[in-house]
mmCIF file of C-alpha atoms in Angstrom:
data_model
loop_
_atom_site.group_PDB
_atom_site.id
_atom_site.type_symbol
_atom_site.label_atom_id
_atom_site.label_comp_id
_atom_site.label_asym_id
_atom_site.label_seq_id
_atom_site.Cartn_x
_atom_site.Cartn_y
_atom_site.Cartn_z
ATOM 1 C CA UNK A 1 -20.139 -0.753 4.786
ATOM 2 C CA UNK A 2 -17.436 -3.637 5.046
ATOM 3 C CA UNK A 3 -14.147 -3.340 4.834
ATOM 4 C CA UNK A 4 -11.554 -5.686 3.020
ATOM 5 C CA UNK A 5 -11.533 -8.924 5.474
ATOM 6 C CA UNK A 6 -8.864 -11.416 5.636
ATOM 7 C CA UNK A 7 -8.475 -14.351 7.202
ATOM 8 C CA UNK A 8 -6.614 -15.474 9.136
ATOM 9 C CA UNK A 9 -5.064 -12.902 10.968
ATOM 10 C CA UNK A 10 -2.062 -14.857 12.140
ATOM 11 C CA UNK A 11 -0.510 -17.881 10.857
ATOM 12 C CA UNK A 12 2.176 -19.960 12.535
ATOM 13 C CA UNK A 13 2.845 -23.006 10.582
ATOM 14 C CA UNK A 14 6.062 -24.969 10.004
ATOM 15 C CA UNK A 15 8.267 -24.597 6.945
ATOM 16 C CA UNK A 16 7.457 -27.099 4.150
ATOM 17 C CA UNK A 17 4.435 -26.975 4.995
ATOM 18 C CA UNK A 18 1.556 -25.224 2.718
ATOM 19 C CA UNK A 19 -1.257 -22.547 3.613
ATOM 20 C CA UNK A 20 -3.721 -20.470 2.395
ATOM 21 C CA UNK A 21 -4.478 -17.204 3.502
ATOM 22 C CA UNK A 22 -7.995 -15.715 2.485
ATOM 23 C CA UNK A 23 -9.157 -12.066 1.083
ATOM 24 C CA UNK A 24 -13.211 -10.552 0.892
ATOM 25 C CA UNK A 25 -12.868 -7.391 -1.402
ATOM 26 C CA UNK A 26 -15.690 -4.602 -0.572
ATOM 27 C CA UNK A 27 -18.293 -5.934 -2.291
ATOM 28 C CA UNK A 28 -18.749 -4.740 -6.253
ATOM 29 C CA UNK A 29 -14.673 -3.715 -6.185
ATOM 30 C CA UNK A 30 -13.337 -5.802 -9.846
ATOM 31 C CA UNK A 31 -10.132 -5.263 -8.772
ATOM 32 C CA UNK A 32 -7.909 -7.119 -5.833
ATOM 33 C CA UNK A 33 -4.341 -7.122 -5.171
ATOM 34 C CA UNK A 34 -1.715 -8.968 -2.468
ATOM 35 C CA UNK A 35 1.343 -7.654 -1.225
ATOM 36 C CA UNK A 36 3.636 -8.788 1.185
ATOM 37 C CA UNK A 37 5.636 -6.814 3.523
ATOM 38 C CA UNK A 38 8.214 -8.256 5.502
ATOM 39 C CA UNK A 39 9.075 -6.823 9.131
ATOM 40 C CA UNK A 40 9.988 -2.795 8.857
ATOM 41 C CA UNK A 41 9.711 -2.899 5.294
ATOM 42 C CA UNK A 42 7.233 -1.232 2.288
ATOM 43 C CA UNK A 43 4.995 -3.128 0.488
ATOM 44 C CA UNK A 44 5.944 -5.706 -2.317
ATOM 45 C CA UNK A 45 3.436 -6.378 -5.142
ATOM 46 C CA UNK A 46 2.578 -9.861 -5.458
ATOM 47 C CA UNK A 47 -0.518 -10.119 -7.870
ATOM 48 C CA UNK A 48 -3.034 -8.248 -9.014
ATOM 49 C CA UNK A 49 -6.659 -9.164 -10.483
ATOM 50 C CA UNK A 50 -9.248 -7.002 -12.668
ATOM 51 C CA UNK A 51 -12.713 -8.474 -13.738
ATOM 52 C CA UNK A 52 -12.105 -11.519 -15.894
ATOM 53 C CA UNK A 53 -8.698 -11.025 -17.490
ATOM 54 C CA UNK A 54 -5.904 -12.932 -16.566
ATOM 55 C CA UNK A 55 -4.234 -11.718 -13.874
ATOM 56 C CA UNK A 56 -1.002 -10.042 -13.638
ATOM 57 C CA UNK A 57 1.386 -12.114 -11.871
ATOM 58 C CA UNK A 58 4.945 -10.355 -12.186
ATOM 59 C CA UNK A 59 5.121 -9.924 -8.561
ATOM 60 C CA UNK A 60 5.200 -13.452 -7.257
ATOM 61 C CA UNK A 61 8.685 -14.196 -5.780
ATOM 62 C CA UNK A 62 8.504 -18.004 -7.093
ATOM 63 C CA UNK A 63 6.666 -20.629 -8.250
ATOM 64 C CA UNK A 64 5.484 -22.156 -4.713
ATOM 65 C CA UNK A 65 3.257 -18.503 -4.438
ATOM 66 C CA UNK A 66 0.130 -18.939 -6.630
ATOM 67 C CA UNK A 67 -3.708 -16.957 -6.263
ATOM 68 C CA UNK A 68 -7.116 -17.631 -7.424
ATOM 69 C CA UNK A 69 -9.880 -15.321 -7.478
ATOM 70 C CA UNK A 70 -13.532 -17.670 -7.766
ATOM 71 C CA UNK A 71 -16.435 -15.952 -9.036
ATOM 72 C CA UNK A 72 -14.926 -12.292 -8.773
ATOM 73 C CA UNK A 73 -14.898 -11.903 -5.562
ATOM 74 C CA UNK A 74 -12.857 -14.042 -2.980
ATOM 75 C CA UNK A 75 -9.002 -14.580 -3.777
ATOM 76 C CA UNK A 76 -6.907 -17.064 -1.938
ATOM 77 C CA UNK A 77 -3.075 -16.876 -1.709
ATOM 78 C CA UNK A 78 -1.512 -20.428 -1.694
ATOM 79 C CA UNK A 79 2.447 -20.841 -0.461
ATOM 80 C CA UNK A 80 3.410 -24.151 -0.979
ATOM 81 C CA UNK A 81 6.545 -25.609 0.852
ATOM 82 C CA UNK A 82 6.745 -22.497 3.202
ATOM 83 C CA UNK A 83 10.046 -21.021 3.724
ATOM 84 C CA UNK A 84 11.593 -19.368 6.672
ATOM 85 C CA UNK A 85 11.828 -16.174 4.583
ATOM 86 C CA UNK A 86 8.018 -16.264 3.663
ATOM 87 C CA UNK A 87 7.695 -15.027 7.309
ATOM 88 C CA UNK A 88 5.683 -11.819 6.384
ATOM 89 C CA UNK A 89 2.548 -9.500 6.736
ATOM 90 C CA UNK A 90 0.507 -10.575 3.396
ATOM 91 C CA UNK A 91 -2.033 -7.812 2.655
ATOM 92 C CA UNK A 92 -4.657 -7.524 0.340
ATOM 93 C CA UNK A 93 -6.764 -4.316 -1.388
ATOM 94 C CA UNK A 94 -9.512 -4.062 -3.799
ATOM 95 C CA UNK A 95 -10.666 -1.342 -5.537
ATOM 96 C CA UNK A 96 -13.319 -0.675 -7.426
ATOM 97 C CA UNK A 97 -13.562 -0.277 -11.476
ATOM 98 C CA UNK A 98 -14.083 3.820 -11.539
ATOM 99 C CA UNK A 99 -11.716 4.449 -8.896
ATOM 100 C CA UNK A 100 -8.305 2.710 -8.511
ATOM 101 C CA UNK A 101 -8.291 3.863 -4.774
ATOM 102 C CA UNK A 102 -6.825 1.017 -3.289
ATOM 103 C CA UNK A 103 -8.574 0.165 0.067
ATOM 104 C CA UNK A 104 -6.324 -2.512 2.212
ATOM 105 C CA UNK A 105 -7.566 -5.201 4.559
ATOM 106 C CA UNK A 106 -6.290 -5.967 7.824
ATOM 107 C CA UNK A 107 -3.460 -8.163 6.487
ATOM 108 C CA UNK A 108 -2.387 -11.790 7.699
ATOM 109 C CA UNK A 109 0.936 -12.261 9.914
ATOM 110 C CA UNK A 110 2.908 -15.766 8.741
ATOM 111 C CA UNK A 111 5.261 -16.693 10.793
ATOM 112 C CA UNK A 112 7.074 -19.722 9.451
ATOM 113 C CA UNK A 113 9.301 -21.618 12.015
ATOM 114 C CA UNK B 1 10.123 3.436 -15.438
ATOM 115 C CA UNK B 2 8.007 4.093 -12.389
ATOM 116 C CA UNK B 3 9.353 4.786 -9.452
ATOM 117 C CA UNK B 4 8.617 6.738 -6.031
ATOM 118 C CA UNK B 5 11.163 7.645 -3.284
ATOM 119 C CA UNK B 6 10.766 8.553 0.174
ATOM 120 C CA UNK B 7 13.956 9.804 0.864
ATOM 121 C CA UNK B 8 13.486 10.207 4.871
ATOM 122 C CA UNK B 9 13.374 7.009 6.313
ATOM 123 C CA UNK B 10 12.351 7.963 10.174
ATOM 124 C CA UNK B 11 11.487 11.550 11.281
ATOM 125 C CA UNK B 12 10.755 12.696 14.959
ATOM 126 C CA UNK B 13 8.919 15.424 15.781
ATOM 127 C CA UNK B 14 7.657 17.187 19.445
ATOM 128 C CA UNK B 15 3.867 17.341 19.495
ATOM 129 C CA UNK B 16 2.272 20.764 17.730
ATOM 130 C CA UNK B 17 5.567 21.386 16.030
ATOM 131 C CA UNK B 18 4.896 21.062 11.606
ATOM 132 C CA UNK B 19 6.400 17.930 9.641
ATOM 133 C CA UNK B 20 6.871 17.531 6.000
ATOM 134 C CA UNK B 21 7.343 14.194 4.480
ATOM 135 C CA UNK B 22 8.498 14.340 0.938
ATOM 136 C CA UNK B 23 7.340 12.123 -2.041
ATOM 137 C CA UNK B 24 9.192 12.219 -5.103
ATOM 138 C CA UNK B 25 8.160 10.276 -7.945
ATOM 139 C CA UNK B 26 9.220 9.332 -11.772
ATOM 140 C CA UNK B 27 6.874 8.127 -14.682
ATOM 141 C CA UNK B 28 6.999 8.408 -18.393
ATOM 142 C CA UNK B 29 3.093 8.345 -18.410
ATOM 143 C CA UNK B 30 1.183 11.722 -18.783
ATOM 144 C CA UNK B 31 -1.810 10.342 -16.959
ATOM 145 C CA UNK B 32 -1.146 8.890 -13.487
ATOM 146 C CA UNK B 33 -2.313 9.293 -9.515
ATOM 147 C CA UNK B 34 -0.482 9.655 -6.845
ATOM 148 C CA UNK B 35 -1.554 8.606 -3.354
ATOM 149 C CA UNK B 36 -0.807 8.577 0.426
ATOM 150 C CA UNK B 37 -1.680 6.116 2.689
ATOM 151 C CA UNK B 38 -0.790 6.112 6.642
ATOM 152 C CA UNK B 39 0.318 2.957 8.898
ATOM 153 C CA UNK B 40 -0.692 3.227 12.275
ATOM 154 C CA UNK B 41 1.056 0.621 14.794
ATOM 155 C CA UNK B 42 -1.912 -1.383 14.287
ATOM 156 C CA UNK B 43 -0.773 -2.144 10.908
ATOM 157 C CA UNK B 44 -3.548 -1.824 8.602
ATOM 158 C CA UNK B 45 -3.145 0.893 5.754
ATOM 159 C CA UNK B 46 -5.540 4.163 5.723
ATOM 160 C CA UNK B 47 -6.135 5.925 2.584
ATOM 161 C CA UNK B 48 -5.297 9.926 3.341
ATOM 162 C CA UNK B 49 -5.759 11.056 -0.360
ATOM 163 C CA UNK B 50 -5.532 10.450 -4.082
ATOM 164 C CA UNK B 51 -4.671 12.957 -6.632
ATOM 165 C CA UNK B 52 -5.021 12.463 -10.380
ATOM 166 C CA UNK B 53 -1.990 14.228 -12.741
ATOM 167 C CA UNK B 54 -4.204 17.253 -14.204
ATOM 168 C CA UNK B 55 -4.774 18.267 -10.845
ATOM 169 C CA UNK B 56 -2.293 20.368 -9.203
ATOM 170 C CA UNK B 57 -4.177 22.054 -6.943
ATOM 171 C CA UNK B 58 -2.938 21.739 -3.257
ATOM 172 C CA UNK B 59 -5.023 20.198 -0.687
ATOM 173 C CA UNK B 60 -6.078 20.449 2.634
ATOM 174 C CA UNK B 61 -8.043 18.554 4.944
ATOM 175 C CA UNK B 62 -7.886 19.735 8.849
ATOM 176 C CA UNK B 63 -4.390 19.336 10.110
ATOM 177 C CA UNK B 64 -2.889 17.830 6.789
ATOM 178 C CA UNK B 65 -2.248 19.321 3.583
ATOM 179 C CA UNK B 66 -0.032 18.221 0.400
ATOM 180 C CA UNK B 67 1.261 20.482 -2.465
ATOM 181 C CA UNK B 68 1.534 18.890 -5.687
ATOM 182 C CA UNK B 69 4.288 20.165 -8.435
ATOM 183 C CA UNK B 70 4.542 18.563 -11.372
ATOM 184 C CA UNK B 71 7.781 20.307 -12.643
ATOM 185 C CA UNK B 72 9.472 18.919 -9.911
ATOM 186 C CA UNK B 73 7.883 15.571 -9.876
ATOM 187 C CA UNK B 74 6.841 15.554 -6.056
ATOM 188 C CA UNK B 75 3.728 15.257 -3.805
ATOM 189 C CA UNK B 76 5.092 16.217 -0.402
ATOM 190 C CA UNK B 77 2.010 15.654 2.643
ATOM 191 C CA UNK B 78 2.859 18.476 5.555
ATOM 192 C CA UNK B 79 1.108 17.669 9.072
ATOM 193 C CA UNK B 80 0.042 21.347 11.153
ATOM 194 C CA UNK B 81 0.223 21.171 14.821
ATOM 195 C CA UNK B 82 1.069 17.645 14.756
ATOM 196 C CA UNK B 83 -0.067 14.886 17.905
ATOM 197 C CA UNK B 84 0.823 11.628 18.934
ATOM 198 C CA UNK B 85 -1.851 9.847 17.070
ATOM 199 C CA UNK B 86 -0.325 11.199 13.716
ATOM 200 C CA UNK B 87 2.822 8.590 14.636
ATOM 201 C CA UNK B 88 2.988 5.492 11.845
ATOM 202 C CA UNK B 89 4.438 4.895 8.623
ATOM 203 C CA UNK B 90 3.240 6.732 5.528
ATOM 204 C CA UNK B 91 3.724 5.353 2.227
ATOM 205 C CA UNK B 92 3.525 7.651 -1.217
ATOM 206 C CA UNK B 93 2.047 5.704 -4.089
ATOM 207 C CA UNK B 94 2.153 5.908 -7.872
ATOM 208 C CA UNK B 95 -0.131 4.338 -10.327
ATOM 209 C CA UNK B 96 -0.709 4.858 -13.660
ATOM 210 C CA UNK B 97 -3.515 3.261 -13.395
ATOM 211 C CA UNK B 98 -3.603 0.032 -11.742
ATOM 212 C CA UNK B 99 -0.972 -1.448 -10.682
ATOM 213 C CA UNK B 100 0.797 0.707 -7.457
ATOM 214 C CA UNK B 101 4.428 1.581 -7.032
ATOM 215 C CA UNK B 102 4.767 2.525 -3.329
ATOM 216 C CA UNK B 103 7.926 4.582 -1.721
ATOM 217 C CA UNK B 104 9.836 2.987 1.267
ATOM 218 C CA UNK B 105 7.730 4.767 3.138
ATOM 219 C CA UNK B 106 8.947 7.892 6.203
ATOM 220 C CA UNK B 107 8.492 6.497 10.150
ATOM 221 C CA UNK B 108 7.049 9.682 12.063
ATOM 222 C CA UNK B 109 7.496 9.710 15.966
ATOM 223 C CA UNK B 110 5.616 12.249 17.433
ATOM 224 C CA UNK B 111 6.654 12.837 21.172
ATOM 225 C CA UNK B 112 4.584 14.715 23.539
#
Protein backbone atom coordinates (compact mmCIF):
# COMPACT_ATOMS: atom_id res chain seq x y z
CA UNK A 1 0.00 0.00 0.00
CA UNK A 2 1.15 3.78 0.28
CA UNK A 3 3.66 5.00 2.06
CA UNK A 4 3.82 8.31 4.19
CA UNK A 5 3.95 11.14 1.28
CA UNK A 6 5.16 14.56 1.73
CA UNK A 7 5.22 17.31 -0.18
CA UNK A 8 7.26 19.09 -1.25
CA UNK A 9 10.36 17.43 -1.41
CA UNK A 10 12.56 20.49 -1.52
CA UNK A 11 11.95 23.92 -0.50
CA UNK A 12 14.14 26.94 -1.22
CA UNK A 13 12.50 30.02 -0.05
CA UNK A 14 13.93 33.23 1.42
CA UNK A 15 14.12 33.97 5.13
CA UNK A 16 11.11 35.93 6.47
CA UNK A 17 9.29 34.44 4.39
CA UNK A 18 6.52 31.65 5.44
CA UNK A 19 5.83 27.97 4.07
CA UNK A 20 4.06 25.05 4.50
CA UNK A 21 5.26 21.76 4.06
CA UNK A 22 2.58 18.88 3.68
CA UNK A 23 2.28 15.14 5.28
CA UNK A 24 -0.36 11.97 3.96
CA UNK A 25 -0.16 9.37 6.88
CA UNK A 26 -0.85 5.59 5.60
CA UNK A 27 -4.24 5.66 5.50
CA UNK A 28 -6.26 4.51 8.95
CA UNK A 29 -2.73 5.42 11.05
CA UNK A 30 -4.42 7.99 14.23
CA UNK A 31 -1.21 8.91 14.95
CA UNK A 32 1.37 11.48 13.00
CA UNK A 33 4.45 13.07 14.10
CA UNK A 34 7.22 15.81 12.55
CA UNK A 35 10.70 15.97 13.25
CA UNK A 36 13.31 17.94 11.98
CA UNK A 37 16.81 17.01 11.44
CA UNK A 38 19.30 19.39 10.59
CA UNK A 39 22.41 18.39 8.29
CA UNK A 40 24.44 15.21 9.99
CA UNK A 41 22.29 15.29 12.85
CA UNK A 42 19.41 12.77 14.69
CA UNK A 43 16.05 13.52 14.68
CA UNK A 44 14.34 16.33 16.82
CA UNK A 45 10.68 15.89 17.87
CA UNK A 46 8.58 18.62 16.84
CA UNK A 47 4.84 17.54 17.38
CA UNK A 48 3.00 14.77 17.67
CA UNK A 49 -0.89 14.01 16.99
CA UNK A 50 -3.24 10.98 18.20
CA UNK A 51 -6.99 10.77 17.12
CA UNK A 52 -8.79 13.83 18.43
CA UNK A 53 -6.85 14.96 21.49
CA UNK A 54 -4.92 17.89 21.51
CA UNK A 55 -1.77 17.48 20.32
CA UNK A 56 1.44 17.42 22.06
CA UNK A 57 3.44 20.29 21.13
CA UNK A 58 6.64 20.32 23.50
CA UNK A 59 8.86 19.91 20.63
CA UNK A 60 8.32 23.06 18.64
CA UNK A 61 11.49 25.24 18.81
CA UNK A 62 9.26 28.60 18.85
CA UNK A 63 6.28 30.16 18.29
CA UNK A 64 6.70 30.89 14.35
CA UNK A 65 6.48 26.62 14.04
CA UNK A 66 2.77 25.67 14.33
CA UNK A 67 0.76 22.17 12.75
CA UNK A 68 -2.71 21.28 11.98
CA UNK A 69 -4.01 17.98 11.35
CA UNK A 70 -7.81 18.44 9.28
CA UNK A 71 -10.07 15.65 9.46
CA UNK A 72 -7.44 13.05 10.89
CA UNK A 73 -5.57 12.62 8.29
CA UNK A 74 -3.43 15.37 6.49
CA UNK A 75 -1.10 17.60 8.81
CA UNK A 76 0.57 20.70 7.58
CA UNK A 77 3.69 22.25 9.21
CA UNK A 78 3.59 26.12 9.00
CA UNK A 79 7.12 28.23 9.68
CA UNK A 80 6.37 31.63 9.71
CA UNK A 81 9.20 34.29 9.23
CA UNK A 82 11.74 31.53 8.14
CA UNK A 83 15.08 31.67 9.62
CA UNK A 84 18.44 30.80 8.27
CA UNK A 85 18.67 28.12 10.98
CA UNK A 86 15.24 26.51 9.97
CA UNK A 87 17.38 25.16 7.05
CA UNK A 88 16.53 21.42 7.74
CA UNK A 89 15.17 17.93 6.59
CA UNK A 90 11.44 18.07 8.19
CA UNK A 91 10.12 14.49 8.36
CA UNK A 92 6.99 13.12 9.18
CA UNK A 93 5.64 9.36 10.50
CA UNK A 94 2.35 7.97 11.34
CA UNK A 95 1.54 5.08 12.98
CA UNK A 96 -1.25 3.35 13.52
CA UNK A 97 -3.44 3.00 16.94
CA UNK A 98 -2.37 -0.89 17.82
CA UNK A 99 1.07 -0.47 16.85
CA UNK A 100 3.25 2.60 17.65
CA UNK A 101 5.66 1.47 14.79
CA UNK A 102 6.53 4.63 13.47
CA UNK A 103 6.67 4.50 9.60
CA UNK A 104 8.55 7.84 8.13
CA UNK A 105 7.86 9.62 4.86
CA UNK A 106 10.29 10.78 2.49
CA UNK A 107 10.94 14.05 4.36
CA UNK A 108 11.07 17.73 2.89
CA UNK A 109 14.62 19.58 2.43
CA UNK A 110 14.22 23.63 3.43
CA UNK A 111 16.76 25.45 2.54
CA UNK A 112 16.33 29.01 3.73
CA UNK A 113 18.70 31.63 2.10
CA UNK B 1 13.92 10.42 32.25
CA UNK B 2 14.16 8.80 28.86
CA UNK B 3 17.00 8.69 27.18
CA UNK B 4 18.97 6.52 24.45
CA UNK B 5 22.71 6.77 23.54
CA UNK B 6 24.57 5.68 20.66
CA UNK B 7 27.83 5.97 21.88
CA UNK B 8 29.75 5.28 18.38
CA UNK B 9 29.26 8.05 16.27
CA UNK B 10 30.88 6.62 12.78
CA UNK B 11 32.12 3.00 12.37
CA UNK B 12 33.93 1.54 9.22
CA UNK B 13 33.97 -1.75 8.38
CA UNK B 14 35.59 -3.99 5.15
CA UNK B 15 32.78 -5.83 3.39
CA UNK B 16 31.88 -9.55 5.04
CA UNK B 17 33.72 -8.58 8.17
CA UNK B 18 30.74 -8.46 11.52
CA UNK B 19 29.70 -4.93 13.07
CA UNK B 20 27.98 -4.26 16.26
CA UNK B 21 26.31 -1.02 16.90
CA UNK B 22 25.36 -0.53 20.47
CA UNK B 23 22.08 1.02 21.88
CA UNK B 24 21.91 1.85 25.36
CA UNK B 25 18.90 3.21 26.78
CA UNK B 26 17.33 4.64 30.27
CA UNK B 27 13.55 4.75 31.33
CA UNK B 28 11.78 4.67 34.60
CA UNK B 29 8.76 2.97 32.79
CA UNK B 30 8.34 -0.89 33.10
CA UNK B 31 6.52 -1.06 29.80
CA UNK B 32 8.34 0.44 26.79
CA UNK B 33 9.70 -0.56 23.00
CA UNK B 34 12.65 -0.14 21.68
CA UNK B 35 13.30 0.21 17.95
CA UNK B 36 15.87 0.46 15.09
CA UNK B 37 15.51 2.20 12.13
CA UNK B 38 18.28 2.49 9.19
CA UNK B 39 19.17 5.74 6.97
CA UNK B 40 20.29 4.94 3.71
CA UNK B 41 22.01 7.98 1.71
CA UNK B 42 18.74 8.46 0.24
CA UNK B 43 17.54 9.75 3.44
CA UNK B 44 14.31 8.28 4.18
CA UNK B 45 14.10 6.12 7.49
CA UNK B 46 13.45 2.13 7.26
CA UNK B 47 11.98 0.38 10.10
CA UNK B 48 14.48 -2.84 10.89
CA UNK B 49 12.58 -3.95 14.10
CA UNK B 50 10.55 -3.20 17.20
CA UNK B 51 10.77 -4.98 20.41
CA UNK B 52 8.33 -4.58 23.30
CA UNK B 53 10.04 -4.73 27.16
CA UNK B 54 8.68 -8.38 28.16
CA UNK B 55 10.40 -9.64 25.32
CA UNK B 56 13.94 -10.46 25.63
CA UNK B 57 14.32 -12.87 23.28
CA UNK B 58 17.10 -12.14 20.65
CA UNK B 59 16.31 -11.78 17.10
CA UNK B 60 17.36 -12.57 13.87
CA UNK B 61 16.39 -11.83 10.51
CA UNK B 62 19.02 -12.93 7.58
CA UNK B 63 22.22 -11.04 8.03
CA UNK B 64 21.05 -8.93 11.15
CA UNK B 65 20.38 -9.88 14.55
CA UNK B 66 19.98 -7.81 17.98
CA UNK B 67 20.27 -9.16 21.60
CA UNK B 68 18.19 -7.52 24.04
CA UNK B 69 19.30 -7.35 27.98
CA UNK B 70 17.35 -5.72 30.16
CA UNK B 71 19.79 -5.78 33.20
CA UNK B 72 22.02 -3.87 31.30
CA UNK B 73 19.60 -1.59 29.67
CA UNK B 74 20.83 -2.15 25.94
CA UNK B 75 19.53 -3.35 22.52
CA UNK B 76 22.74 -3.70 20.52
CA UNK B 77 21.79 -4.66 16.36
CA UNK B 78 25.02 -6.89 15.03
CA UNK B 79 25.25 -7.06 11.03
CA UNK B 80 26.89 -10.88 9.73
CA UNK B 81 28.91 -10.75 6.66
CA UNK B 82 28.23 -7.22 6.19
CA UNK B 83 28.03 -5.36 2.28
CA UNK B 84 28.06 -2.08 0.97
CA UNK B 85 24.38 -1.63 0.84
CA UNK B 86 24.26 -2.06 4.74
CA UNK B 87 26.20 1.66 4.74
CA UNK B 88 23.71 4.58 6.38
CA UNK B 89 22.89 5.86 9.62
CA UNK B 90 21.00 3.77 12.17
CA UNK B 91 19.11 5.32 14.83
CA UNK B 92 17.97 3.28 18.25
CA UNK B 93 14.60 4.44 19.49
CA UNK B 94 12.75 4.42 22.79
CA UNK B 95 9.13 4.87 23.40
CA UNK B 96 7.10 4.24 26.09
CA UNK B 97 4.52 4.40 24.15
CA UNK B 98 4.14 7.20 21.87
CA UNK B 99 6.18 9.67 21.81
CA UNK B 100 10.03 8.44 20.46
CA UNK B 101 13.35 9.28 22.01
CA UNK B 102 15.92 8.48 19.28
CA UNK B 103 19.94 8.01 19.92
CA UNK B 104 22.40 10.20 17.86
CA UNK B 105 22.44 7.61 15.76
CA UNK B 106 26.14 5.28 14.54
CA UNK B 107 27.38 6.20 10.63
CA UNK B 108 28.46 2.65 9.17
CA UNK B 109 30.88 2.71 6.08
CA UNK B 110 31.16 -0.44 4.62
CA UNK B 111 34.15 -0.61 2.09
CA UNK B 112 34.51 -3.28 -0.38
Amino acid sequence: GAGVSQSPSNKVTEKGKDVELRCDPISGHTALYWYRQSLGQGLEFLIYFQGNSAPDKSGLPSDRFSAERTGGSVSTLTIQRTQQEDSAVYLCASSPLADNTQYFGPGTRLTVL
Amino acid sequence: AQKVTQAQTEISVVEKEDVTLDCVYETRDTTYYLFWYKQPPSGELVFLIRRNSFDEQNEISGRYSWNFQKSTSSFNFTITASQVVDSAVYFCALTPFNKFYFGSGTKLNVKP
